[in-house]
Amino acid sequence: MKLIDYLPANYQDSDQVYDIQDAINSPKDLLSDAIEDLLQQIFISTATWSLTNWEQYVGLATNVNQSYDLRRAQILTRLKGQGISTVALIKQIIEDYCCNPEIVEHFNDYWIEVKLDSSDNVESLIASIMTVVDGVKPAHLGIDYTIVQTMHNDLRSRTHNDLQQFSHRFIQNNRVVFRT
């Protein structure tokens, strides 16, 4: 709503009053936009130009060539990584990047297996995921990453009746698991 709308009707018809109000509205709108932009920078999930400040705050190197989403995920991961690392924390960190990982803990052997679905485009994110997870996991814990794909050979032994519930596109883009 503009300031002129708050004035009595007889003022709204005046060209002089309209010009004055128009001159006041322009800087007011700029100030309002600047305040809105500043509020966006306070929250990591909506920050853009302040991501560099957030990265400095959590001790990350700034790479302006990375997408905003990737930089936000790295900042959030670093903030979540304070304290004790658990399998649940590692899963939550990976979920911030891309997907719903399957994590198998091999407690007695001191390692975990992280299975990522190829349909989540993890190939482009795997290096960042590995770097961030390595920064929060205990040093003695080993991690194996597996990118799971549905392969033609996996489906070859199945009949038409087994597969008719899935579209061709679904089988191409998703992991199809049969439990027997």
mmCIF file of C-alpha atoms in Angstrom:
data_model
loop_
_atom_site.group_PDB
_atom_site.id
_atom_site.type_symbol
_atom_site.label_atom_id
_atom_site.label_comp_id
_atom_site.label_asym_id
_atom_site.label_seq_id
_atom_site.Cartn_x
_atom_site.Cartn_y
_atom_site.Cartn_z
ATOM 1 C CA MET A 1 0.000 0.000 0.000
ATOM 2 C CA LYS A 2 1.298 3.437 -0.889
ATOM 3 C CA LEU A 3 1.402 6.411 1.446
ATOM 4 C CA ILE A 4 -1.014 8.389 -0.730
ATOM 5 C CA ASP A 5 -3.705 5.805 0.039
ATOM 6 C CA TYR A 6 -3.667 6.964 3.673
ATOM 7 C CA LEU A 7 -4.497 10.566 2.770
ATOM 8 C CA PRO A 8 -8.020 11.970 2.498
ATOM 9 C CA ALA A 9 -9.604 11.670 -0.948
ATOM 10 C CA ASN A 10 -9.290 15.376 -1.778
ATOM 11 C CA TYR A 11 -5.466 15.161 -1.429
ATOM 12 C CA GLN A 12 -5.257 12.089 -3.637
ATOM 13 C CA ASP A 13 -6.495 14.091 -6.625
ATOM 14 C CA SER A 14 -3.781 16.755 -6.253
ATOM 15 C CA ASP A 15 -0.873 16.475 -8.705
ATOM 16 C CA GLN A 16 1.446 18.244 -6.257
ATOM 17 C CA VAL A 17 0.631 15.852 -3.396
ATOM 18 C CA TYR A 18 0.963 12.920 -5.768
ATOM 19 C CA ASP A 19 4.437 14.096 -6.857
ATOM 20 C CA ILE A 20 5.544 14.513 -3.226
ATOM 21 C CA GLN A 21 4.229 11.068 -2.310
ATOM 22 C CA ASP A 22 5.882 9.542 -5.366
ATOM 23 C CA ALA A 23 9.222 11.087 -4.343
ATOM 24 C CA ILE A 24 8.829 9.625 -0.835
ATOM 25 C CA ASN A 25 7.759 6.160 -2.046
ATOM 26 C CA SER A 26 10.816 5.537 -4.218
ATOM 27 C CA PRO A 27 13.425 5.615 -1.401
ATOM 28 C CA LYS A 28 10.968 3.885 0.936
ATOM 29 C CA ASP A 29 10.635 1.010 -1.542
ATOM 30 C CA LEU A 30 14.426 0.779 -1.914
ATOM 31 C CA LEU A 31 14.821 0.687 1.862
ATOM 32 C CA SER A 32 12.107 -1.947 2.170
ATOM 33 C CA ASP A 33 13.827 -4.117 -0.460
ATOM 34 C CA ALA A 34 17.201 -3.701 1.277
ATOM 35 C CA ILE A 35 15.703 -4.746 4.622
ATOM 36 C CA GLU A 36 14.078 -7.792 3.013
ATOM 37 C CA ASP A 37 17.378 -8.777 1.383
ATOM 38 C CA LEU A 38 19.225 -8.373 4.682
ATOM 39 C CA LEU A 39 16.682 -10.590 6.435
ATOM 40 C CA GLN A 40 17.259 -13.260 3.771
ATOM 41 C CA GLN A 41 20.982 -13.256 4.620
ATOM 42 C CA ILE A 42 20.378 -14.046 8.301
ATOM 43 C CA PHE A 43 19.134 -17.539 7.483
ATOM 44 C CA ILE A 44 21.492 -19.989 5.777
ATOM 45 C CA SER A 45 18.668 -21.562 3.782
ATOM 46 C CA THR A 46 17.945 -18.254 1.985
ATOM 47 C CA ALA A 47 21.350 -16.534 2.110
ATOM 48 C CA THR A 48 23.135 -15.572 -1.107
ATOM 49 C CA TRP A 49 25.781 -12.858 -0.836
ATOM 50 C CA SER A 50 26.341 -13.553 2.890
ATOM 51 C CA LEU A 51 27.328 -17.186 2.288
ATOM 52 C CA THR A 52 30.964 -16.036 2.288
ATOM 53 C CA ASN A 53 30.470 -14.682 5.820
ATOM 54 C CA TRP A 54 28.790 -17.917 6.916
ATOM 55 C CA GLU A 55 31.649 -19.957 5.430
ATOM 56 C CA GLN A 56 34.207 -17.867 7.317
ATOM 57 C CA TYR A 57 32.184 -18.246 10.516
ATOM 58 C CA VAL A 58 32.236 -22.063 10.343
ATOM 59 C CA GLY A 59 35.797 -22.287 8.991
ATOM 60 C CA LEU A 60 35.123 -23.332 5.398
ATOM 61 C CA ALA A 61 37.050 -22.198 2.354
ATOM 62 C CA THR A 62 34.904 -20.106 0.027
ATOM 63 C CA ASN A 63 34.363 -21.402 -3.492
ATOM 64 C CA VAL A 64 32.078 -19.023 -5.382
ATOM 65 C CA ASN A 65 31.990 -21.449 -8.333
ATOM 66 C CA GLN A 66 29.858 -23.866 -6.304
ATOM 67 C CA SER A 67 26.086 -23.533 -6.341
ATOM 68 C CA TYR A 68 24.290 -21.757 -3.515
ATOM 69 C CA ASP A 69 22.603 -25.039 -2.546
ATOM 70 C CA LEU A 70 25.909 -26.887 -2.237
ATOM 71 C CA ARG A 71 27.499 -24.079 -0.231
ATOM 72 C CA ARG A 72 24.464 -23.942 2.080
ATOM 73 C CA ALA A 73 24.617 -27.713 2.605
ATOM 74 C CA GLN A 74 28.307 -27.497 3.530
ATOM 75 C CA ILE A 75 27.652 -24.724 6.050
ATOM 76 C CA LEU A 76 24.720 -26.571 7.625
ATOM 77 C CA THR A 77 26.785 -29.736 7.775
ATOM 78 C CA ARG A 78 29.617 -27.973 9.547
ATOM 79 C CA LEU A 79 27.184 -26.516 12.076
ATOM 80 C CA LYS A 80 25.581 -29.922 12.676
ATOM 81 C CA GLY A 81 28.989 -31.577 12.944
ATOM 82 C CA GLN A 82 29.769 -30.006 16.301
ATOM 83 C CA GLY A 83 29.914 -32.651 19.010
ATOM 84 C CA ILE A 84 29.679 -36.442 18.863
ATOM 85 C CA SER A 85 29.426 -38.086 15.448
ATOM 86 C CA THR A 86 26.895 -40.861 15.074
ATOM 87 C CA VAL A 87 25.589 -42.875 12.159
ATOM 88 C CA ALA A 88 22.376 -40.850 12.415
ATOM 89 C CA LEU A 89 24.355 -37.605 12.106
ATOM 90 C CA ILE A 90 26.254 -38.885 9.061
ATOM 91 C CA LYS A 91 22.959 -39.930 7.468
ATOM 92 C CA GLN A 92 21.468 -36.512 8.175
ATOM 93 C CA ILE A 93 24.504 -34.790 6.650
ATOM 94 C CA ILE A 94 24.218 -36.831 3.447
ATOM 95 C CA GLU A 95 20.474 -36.142 3.291
ATOM 96 C CA ASP A 96 21.278 -32.409 3.300
ATOM 97 C CA TYR A 97 23.126 -32.951 0.032
ATOM 98 C CA CYS A 98 20.956 -35.227 -1.991
ATOM 99 C CA CYS A 99 19.140 -38.284 -0.941
ATOM 100 C CA ASN A 100 18.108 -40.924 1.540
ATOM 101 C CA PRO A 101 21.237 -43.028 2.008
ATOM 102 C CA GLU A 102 21.231 -46.560 3.286
ATOM 103 C CA ILE A 103 23.880 -46.905 5.984
ATOM 104 C CA VAL A 104 25.143 -50.260 7.206
ATOM 105 C CA GLU A 105 27.224 -50.139 10.356
ATOM 106 C CA HIS A 106 29.986 -52.726 10.816
ATOM 107 C CA PHE A 107 30.553 -51.951 14.459
ATOM 108 C CA ASN A 108 33.130 -54.641 15.284
ATOM 109 C CA ASP A 109 35.217 -53.818 12.209
ATOM 110 C CA TYR A 110 35.114 -50.016 12.746
ATOM 111 C CA TRP A 111 33.632 -49.017 9.397
ATOM 112 C CA ILE A 112 30.337 -48.114 7.825
ATOM 113 C CA GLU A 113 28.981 -48.651 4.349
ATOM 114 C CA VAL A 114 27.069 -45.811 2.725
ATOM 115 C CA LYS A 115 24.828 -46.820 -0.187
ATOM 116 C CA LEU A 116 23.689 -43.971 -2.406
ATOM 117 C CA ASP A 117 21.131 -44.274 -5.184
ATOM 118 C CA SER A 118 22.381 -43.173 -8.604
ATOM 119 C CA SER A 119 18.981 -41.672 -9.444
ATOM 120 C CA ASP A 120 19.731 -38.879 -6.955
ATOM 121 C CA ASN A 121 22.569 -37.531 -9.152
ATOM 122 C CA VAL A 122 25.133 -38.285 -6.447
ATOM 123 C CA GLU A 123 27.959 -38.681 -8.942
ATOM 124 C CA SER A 124 28.338 -34.902 -9.120
ATOM 125 C CA LEU A 125 28.140 -34.531 -5.326
ATOM 126 C CA ILE A 126 30.172 -37.505 -4.095
ATOM 127 C CA ALA A 127 33.451 -35.591 -3.669
ATOM 128 C CA SER A 128 31.760 -32.919 -1.539
ATOM 129 C CA ILE A 129 29.869 -35.522 0.483
ATOM 130 C CA MET A 130 33.065 -37.470 1.176
ATOM 131 C CA THR A 131 34.967 -34.338 2.230
ATOM 132 C CA VAL A 132 32.274 -33.151 4.616
ATOM 133 C CA VAL A 133 31.609 -36.577 6.138
ATOM 134 C CA ASP A 134 35.352 -37.108 6.591
ATOM 135 C CA GLY A 135 35.459 -33.858 8.554
ATOM 136 C CA VAL A 136 32.857 -34.986 11.097
ATOM 137 C CA LYS A 137 33.440 -38.725 11.439
ATOM 138 C CA PRO A 138 35.778 -40.170 14.072
ATOM 139 C CA ALA A 139 39.306 -40.669 12.708
ATOM 140 C CA HIS A 140 39.320 -44.430 13.421
ATOM 141 C CA LEU A 141 36.115 -45.074 11.476
ATOM 142 C CA GLY A 142 36.410 -46.231 7.870
ATOM 143 C CA ILE A 143 33.740 -45.475 5.288
ATOM 144 C CA ASP A 144 32.968 -47.227 2.017
ATOM 145 C CA TYR A 145 30.699 -45.458 -0.466
ATOM 146 C CA THR A 146 28.625 -47.441 -2.930
ATOM 147 C CA ILE A 147 26.565 -45.878 -5.708
ATOM 148 C CA VAL A 148 23.743 -48.285 -6.487
ATOM 149 C CA GLN A 149 22.301 -48.541 -9.994
ATOM 150 C CA THR A 150 19.603 -50.744 -11.460
ATOM 151 C CA MET A 151 21.409 -52.738 -14.136
ATOM 152 C CA HIS A 152 19.933 -54.694 -17.018
ATOM 153 C CA ASN A 153 21.483 -57.902 -15.642
ATOM 154 C CA ASP A 154 19.641 -57.353 -12.353
ATOM 155 C CA LEU A 155 16.345 -57.485 -14.226
ATOM 156 C CA ARG A 156 17.153 -60.206 -16.757
ATOM 157 C CA SER A 157 15.993 -63.051 -14.502
ATOM 158 C CA ARG A 158 12.617 -61.378 -13.907
ATOM 159 C CA THR A 159 9.454 -62.122 -15.841
ATOM 160 C CA HIS A 160 7.072 -59.683 -17.450
ATOM 161 C CA ASN A 161 4.658 -60.233 -14.550
ATOM 162 C CA ASP A 162 7.375 -59.165 -12.091
ATOM 163 C CA LEU A 163 8.140 -55.957 -13.966
ATOM 164 C CA GLN A 164 4.757 -54.876 -15.352
ATOM 165 C CA GLN A 165 4.063 -52.777 -12.263
ATOM 166 C CA PHE A 166 6.984 -50.464 -13.195
ATOM 167 C CA SER A 167 7.230 -48.106 -16.148
ATOM 168 C CA HIS A 168 10.341 -48.233 -18.338
ATOM 169 C CA ARG A 169 11.283 -44.718 -17.180
ATOM 170 C CA PHE A 170 10.919 -45.746 -13.524
ATOM 171 C CA ILE A 171 13.254 -48.707 -14.004
ATOM 172 C CA GLN A 172 15.790 -46.459 -15.774
ATOM 173 C CA ASN A 173 15.782 -43.817 -13.059
ATOM 174 C CA ASN A 174 15.193 -45.773 -9.863
ATOM 175 C CA ARG A 175 16.581 -48.657 -7.946
ATOM 176 C CA VAL A 176 14.301 -51.678 -8.286
ATOM 177 C CA VAL A 177 14.687 -54.130 -5.418
ATOM 178 C CA PHE A 178 12.908 -57.470 -5.259
ATOM 179 C CA ARG A 179 12.577 -59.101 -1.881
ATOM 180 C CA THR A 180 12.039 -62.844 -1.911
#
